[in-house]
Amino acid sequence: MFDLFANLGLGLAVAVSLQNLALCFVGCLLGTLVGVLPGIGPIATIAILLPITFGLEPVSALIMLAGIYYGAQYGGSTTAILLSIPGETSAVVTTLDGHQMARQGRAGVALGIAAIGSFFAGTVSTLIIAALGEPLTRLALVFGPAEYFSLMVMGLIFAVVLARGSIFKAITMILAGILLSTIGPDLTTGQLRMTFGIPWMADGIEIAILGMGMFGIAEVFRNLESRIQGDVFHGRIGRLLPGREELAQSTMPILRGTAVGAALGILPGNGAVLGSFASYTIEKKLAADPSRFGRGAIEGVAGPESANNAGAQTSFIPLLTLGIPPNAVMAIMVGAMTLHGIVPGPTVLTRTPELFWGLVASMWIGNLMLLVINLPLVGLWVKFLQVPYRLMFVGIVIFCCIGVYSINREPGDIIVLTALAVLGYALSKFGFEAAPLTLGFVLGRMMEENLRQALIISHGRFTTFVERPLSAFLLTVAVVLLVIAFLPTIKRSREKAFVEGDE
């Protein structure tokens, strides 16, 4: 316990430097903005801003990028409540009761309880990261290449099971991502693969270019095709602080939402999104009068908002301790760490403890900043929705192109960006998600490296993956999960849950 407080003290000393405080504020501000504005999202924003972080210290860059991610969870609830437009996917559930509360003249209370629940969940999640950091790092240090390969296979299977839509499509996208990751030099021989003789393809595809294309420009195409329209909120926001009765109604949903979101955030997949749906379902089942939900029940705001923020922050746990990104945003964060010469995984804590604990401490400071940013500036965020989208999309495309060119100073990267944007848009038309492809792309390189190392150590014996107990256990879990997901009853329940979520 003493070590935990000593480590948090080290983190606070790093996080409260003037530069890190400023960058944390900038990240939270940008995160709130992209959360408020539908169709941009933290993935594209982080990918666009990666080149800007080149001149920063690694811990400063990660503090800002992390602030964008969990800040977007806060911002998404503002327009979900006031305009019934979820700025972020994880805020979809909040529209059900949050907007009804706004129509009843309780917009301020809905915003207030969303902010309080988010702050509590963020604080608890920060402590969970701090508590689990060292034990998981010690566990990861005993992993060999075989265990890491099996862990990544299990992670990808989790991503398949928890991905929205068809399991077959999720598997296809993950395999496509792994295939894209093999473009470039062979890890052992240096022989170029799948470059088609094009010189600027020799180093493979950058994760930042993939993120900007598949999530940034492709999202612009989708929004231009069917722009979400919403009325500007003209009603009275009212008091922001909930009363004693409203706090009493919200306390247990906030606690349950935090627990559910924190647990699901660690799993590969969309923890923040799944957490909010799961929390809403739990609150509705536990309610004495379930008919209140969808008509302005404050529990329908408190639980999901706590869950999505808890899930957003605990998703850093597998990234920082095991080096495994659990979702597409964390996959982009892997790219950010790699660009700054940091290898994600247990060595982050052992070699650069100031980075690990500085990032953890900044999350608590960021949540405090977001509490201040979101409530007093509600009117300002709503006004941003009046900006014509034709002006915003031009800016997004220009920033993406500048960001891509600045990475390698290679005009050919713009061609790759365009091709990935068209591919991302085309895949979405056929119901394929880009997130599993991104996970497959990032983990593909790691899987190949660990697969080869394991085979070299075992003199080419594939049986090494089942002879090592921990590796065999992880592979067994992966196989069991996949078999369960294909069972007719489970498959129908899964598809029904996602259809209800979309509705």
PDB file of C-alpha atoms in Angstrom, residues 367-500:
ATOM      1  CA  ASN A 367     -11.345  14.071 -14.885  1.00  0.00           C
ATOM      2  CA  LEU A 368     -11.305  17.052 -12.514  1.00  0.00           C
ATOM      3  CA  MET A 369     -10.689  19.386 -15.458  1.00  0.00           C
ATOM      4  CA  LEU A 370     -13.524  17.788 -17.428  1.00  0.00           C
ATOM      5  CA  LEU A 371     -15.923  18.390 -14.549  1.00  0.00           C
ATOM      6  CA  VAL A 372     -15.094  22.098 -14.788  1.00  0.00           C
ATOM      7  CA  ILE A 373     -14.979  22.209 -18.608  1.00  0.00           C
ATOM      8  CA  ASN A 374     -18.298  20.489 -19.262  1.00  0.00           C
ATOM      9  CA  LEU A 375     -20.851  21.961 -16.879  1.00  0.00           C
ATOM     10  CA  PRO A 376     -20.202  25.725 -17.095  1.00  0.00           C
ATOM     11  CA  LEU A 377     -19.576  25.642 -20.868  1.00  0.00           C
ATOM     12  CA  VAL A 378     -22.673  23.677 -21.940  1.00  0.00           C
ATOM     13  CA  GLY A 379     -24.000  26.584 -24.020  1.00  0.00           C
ATOM     14  CA  LEU A 380     -20.686  26.922 -25.877  1.00  0.00           C
ATOM     15  CA  TRP A 381     -20.572  23.237 -26.838  1.00  0.00           C
ATOM     16  CA  VAL A 382     -24.122  23.316 -28.200  1.00  0.00           C
ATOM     17  CA  LYS A 383     -23.248  26.325 -30.383  1.00  0.00           C
ATOM     18  CA  PHE A 384     -20.570  24.273 -32.106  1.00  0.00           C
ATOM     19  CA  LEU A 385     -23.329  22.133 -33.589  1.00  0.00           C
ATOM     20  CA  GLN A 386     -24.501  25.166 -35.571  1.00  0.00           C
ATOM     21  CA  VAL A 387     -21.239  25.153 -37.587  1.00  0.00           C
ATOM     22  CA  PRO A 388     -22.077  23.895 -41.131  1.00  0.00           C
ATOM     23  CA  TYR A 389     -20.640  20.448 -41.711  1.00  0.00           C
ATOM     24  CA  ARG A 390     -19.382  21.468 -45.161  1.00  0.00           C
ATOM     25  CA  LEU A 391     -16.850  23.678 -43.366  1.00  0.00           C
ATOM     26  CA  MET A 392     -15.823  21.033 -40.843  1.00  0.00           C
ATOM     27  CA  PHE A 393     -15.221  18.223 -43.332  1.00  0.00           C
ATOM     28  CA  VAL A 394     -12.849  20.362 -45.403  1.00  0.00           C
ATOM     29  CA  GLY A 395     -10.789  21.041 -42.268  1.00  0.00           C
ATOM     30  CA  ILE A 396     -10.723  17.341 -41.327  1.00  0.00           C
ATOM     31  CA  VAL A 397      -9.480  16.294 -44.797  1.00  0.00           C
ATOM     32  CA  ILE A 398      -6.815  19.029 -44.872  1.00  0.00           C
ATOM     33  CA  PHE A 399      -5.527  18.134 -41.373  1.00  0.00           C
ATOM     34  CA  CYS A 400      -5.415  14.432 -42.294  1.00  0.00           C
ATOM     35  CA  CYS A 401      -3.382  15.124 -45.443  1.00  0.00           C
ATOM     36  CA  ILE A 402      -0.959  17.463 -43.625  1.00  0.00           C
ATOM     37  CA  GLY A 403      -0.583  14.957 -40.785  1.00  0.00           C
ATOM     38  CA  VAL A 404       0.115  12.050 -43.139  1.00  0.00           C
ATOM     39  CA  TYR A 405       2.657  13.985 -45.195  1.00  0.00           C
ATOM     40  CA  SER A 406       4.490  15.203 -42.087  1.00  0.00           C
ATOM     41  CA  ILE A 407       5.205  11.626 -40.892  1.00  0.00           C
ATOM     42  CA  ASN A 408       7.578  10.564 -43.690  1.00  0.00           C
ATOM     43  CA  ARG A 409       7.519  13.549 -46.094  1.00  0.00           C
ATOM     44  CA  GLU A 410       6.355  11.036 -48.706  1.00  0.00           C
ATOM     45  CA  PRO A 411       3.645  12.055 -51.257  1.00  0.00           C
ATOM     46  CA  GLY A 412       2.860   8.375 -51.791  1.00  0.00           C
ATOM     47  CA  ASP A 413       1.422   8.229 -48.255  1.00  0.00           C
ATOM     48  CA  ILE A 414      -1.399  10.518 -49.436  1.00  0.00           C
ATOM     49  CA  ILE A 415      -2.285   7.888 -52.056  1.00  0.00           C
ATOM     50  CA  VAL A 416      -2.322   5.176 -49.349  1.00  0.00           C
ATOM     51  CA  LEU A 417      -4.499   7.438 -47.165  1.00  0.00           C
ATOM     52  CA  THR A 418      -6.982   7.936 -50.006  1.00  0.00           C
ATOM     53  CA  ALA A 419      -7.106   4.207 -50.786  1.00  0.00           C
ATOM     54  CA  LEU A 420      -7.720   3.343 -47.109  1.00  0.00           C
ATOM     55  CA  ALA A 421     -10.449   6.008 -46.858  1.00  0.00           C
ATOM     56  CA  VAL A 422     -12.267   4.581 -49.880  1.00  0.00           C
ATOM     57  CA  LEU A 423     -11.787   1.052 -48.513  1.00  0.00           C
ATOM     58  CA  GLY A 424     -13.134   2.068 -45.092  1.00  0.00           C
ATOM     59  CA  TYR A 425     -16.193   3.708 -46.639  1.00  0.00           C
ATOM     60  CA  ALA A 426     -16.870   0.736 -48.951  1.00  0.00           C
ATOM     61  CA  LEU A 427     -16.536  -1.767 -46.090  1.00  0.00           C
ATOM     62  CA  SER A 428     -19.011   0.198 -43.943  1.00  0.00           C
ATOM     63  CA  LYS A 429     -21.562   0.024 -46.785  1.00  0.00           C
ATOM     64  CA  PHE A 430     -21.414  -3.779 -46.530  1.00  0.00           C
ATOM     65  CA  GLY A 431     -21.653  -3.848 -42.730  1.00  0.00           C
ATOM     66  CA  PHE A 432     -17.952  -4.431 -41.965  1.00  0.00           C
ATOM     67  CA  GLU A 433     -16.471  -2.625 -38.945  1.00  0.00           C
ATOM     68  CA  ALA A 434     -13.081  -0.933 -39.183  1.00  0.00           C
ATOM     69  CA  ALA A 435     -12.204  -1.439 -35.491  1.00  0.00           C
ATOM     70  CA  PRO A 436     -11.420  -5.220 -35.731  1.00  0.00           C
ATOM     71  CA  LEU A 437      -9.240  -4.527 -38.775  1.00  0.00           C
ATOM     72  CA  THR A 438      -7.240  -1.953 -36.784  1.00  0.00           C
ATOM     73  CA  LEU A 439      -6.763  -4.388 -33.909  1.00  0.00           C
ATOM     74  CA  GLY A 440      -5.683  -7.106 -36.325  1.00  0.00           C
ATOM     75  CA  PHE A 441      -3.257  -4.687 -37.974  1.00  0.00           C
ATOM     76  CA  VAL A 442      -1.546  -3.686 -34.712  1.00  0.00           C
ATOM     77  CA  LEU A 443      -1.517  -7.162 -33.167  1.00  0.00           C
ATOM     78  CA  GLY A 444      -0.523  -8.811 -36.460  1.00  0.00           C
ATOM     79  CA  ARG A 445       3.026  -7.479 -36.309  1.00  0.00           C
ATOM     80  CA  MET A 446       3.383  -8.469 -32.649  1.00  0.00           C
ATOM     81  CA  MET A 447       1.917 -11.921 -33.312  1.00  0.00           C
ATOM     82  CA  GLU A 448       4.311 -12.593 -36.178  1.00  0.00           C
ATOM     83  CA  GLU A 449       7.302 -11.538 -34.095  1.00  0.00           C
ATOM     84  CA  ASN A 450       6.312 -13.704 -31.100  1.00  0.00           C
ATOM     85  CA  LEU A 451       5.343 -16.652 -33.311  1.00  0.00           C
ATOM     86  CA  ARG A 452       8.771 -16.663 -34.944  1.00  0.00           C
ATOM     87  CA  GLN A 453      10.623 -16.243 -31.654  1.00  0.00           C
ATOM     88  CA  ALA A 454       8.646 -19.111 -30.087  1.00  0.00           C
ATOM     89  CA  LEU A 455       9.404 -21.378 -33.055  1.00  0.00           C
ATOM     90  CA  ILE A 456      13.113 -20.472 -33.028  1.00  0.00           C
ATOM     91  CA  ILE A 457      13.364 -21.242 -29.302  1.00  0.00           C
ATOM     92  CA  SER A 458      11.537 -24.578 -29.739  1.00  0.00           C
ATOM     93  CA  HIS A 459      13.482 -25.492 -32.912  1.00  0.00           C
ATOM     94  CA  GLY A 460      10.394 -25.220 -35.114  1.00  0.00           C
ATOM     95  CA  ARG A 461       7.983 -27.275 -32.974  1.00  0.00           C
ATOM     96  CA  PHE A 462       4.431 -25.884 -33.063  1.00  0.00           C
ATOM     97  CA  THR A 463       3.611 -28.101 -30.087  1.00  0.00           C
ATOM     98  CA  THR A 464       5.400 -25.560 -27.883  1.00  0.00           C
ATOM     99  CA  PHE A 465       2.153 -23.551 -27.774  1.00  0.00           C
ATOM    100  CA  VAL A 466       0.276 -26.388 -26.067  1.00  0.00           C
ATOM    101  CA  GLU A 467       3.196 -27.800 -24.055  1.00  0.00           C
ATOM    102  CA  ARG A 468       3.606 -24.596 -22.045  1.00  0.00           C
ATOM    103  CA  PRO A 469       0.760 -24.568 -19.456  1.00  0.00           C
ATOM    104  CA  LEU A 470      -0.089 -20.848 -19.571  1.00  0.00           C
ATOM    105  CA  SER A 471      -0.020 -20.749 -23.368  1.00  0.00           C
ATOM    106  CA  ALA A 472      -2.226 -23.854 -23.557  1.00  0.00           C
ATOM    107  CA  PHE A 473      -4.693 -22.310 -21.089  1.00  0.00           C
ATOM    108  CA  LEU A 474      -4.975 -19.078 -23.107  1.00  0.00           C
ATOM    109  CA  LEU A 475      -5.520 -20.966 -26.359  1.00  0.00           C
ATOM    110  CA  THR A 476      -8.155 -23.163 -24.679  1.00  0.00           C
ATOM    111  CA  VAL A 477     -10.031 -20.067 -23.478  1.00  0.00           C
ATOM    112  CA  ALA A 478      -9.904 -18.668 -27.036  1.00  0.00           C
ATOM    113  CA  VAL A 479     -11.281 -21.867 -28.581  1.00  0.00           C
ATOM    114  CA  VAL A 480     -14.034 -22.216 -25.953  1.00  0.00           C
ATOM    115  CA  LEU A 481     -15.063 -18.579 -26.462  1.00  0.00           C
ATOM    116  CA  LEU A 482     -15.308 -19.015 -30.228  1.00  0.00           C
ATOM    117  CA  VAL A 483     -17.316 -22.247 -29.924  1.00  0.00           C
ATOM    118  CA  ILE A 484     -19.716 -20.631 -27.440  1.00  0.00           C
ATOM    119  CA  ALA A 485     -20.169 -17.611 -29.731  1.00  0.00           C
ATOM    120  CA  PHE A 486     -21.233 -19.915 -32.589  1.00  0.00           C
ATOM    121  CA  LEU A 487     -23.806 -21.807 -30.489  1.00  0.00           C
ATOM    122  CA  PRO A 488     -27.256 -21.038 -32.013  1.00  0.00           C
ATOM    123  CA  THR A 489     -28.784 -19.763 -28.742  1.00  0.00           C
ATOM    124  CA  ILE A 490     -25.837 -17.511 -27.891  1.00  0.00           C
ATOM    125  CA  LYS A 491     -25.582 -16.288 -31.482  1.00  0.00           C
ATOM    126  CA  ARG A 492     -29.267 -15.283 -31.546  1.00  0.00           C
ATOM    127  CA  SER A 493     -28.997 -13.540 -28.152  1.00  0.00           C
ATOM    128  CA  ARG A 494     -25.890 -11.678 -29.279  1.00  0.00           C
ATOM    129  CA  GLU A 495     -27.490 -10.466 -32.525  1.00  0.00           C
ATOM    130  CA  LYS A 496     -30.649  -9.452 -30.658  1.00  0.00           C
ATOM    131  CA  ALA A 497     -28.625  -7.414 -28.139  1.00  0.00           C
ATOM    132  CA  PHE A 498     -26.861  -5.480 -30.911  1.00  0.00           C
ATOM    133  CA  VAL A 499     -30.112  -4.867 -32.821  1.00  0.00           C
ATOM    134  CA  GLU A 500     -31.719  -3.501 -29.639  1.00  0.00           C
TER     135      GLU A 500
END
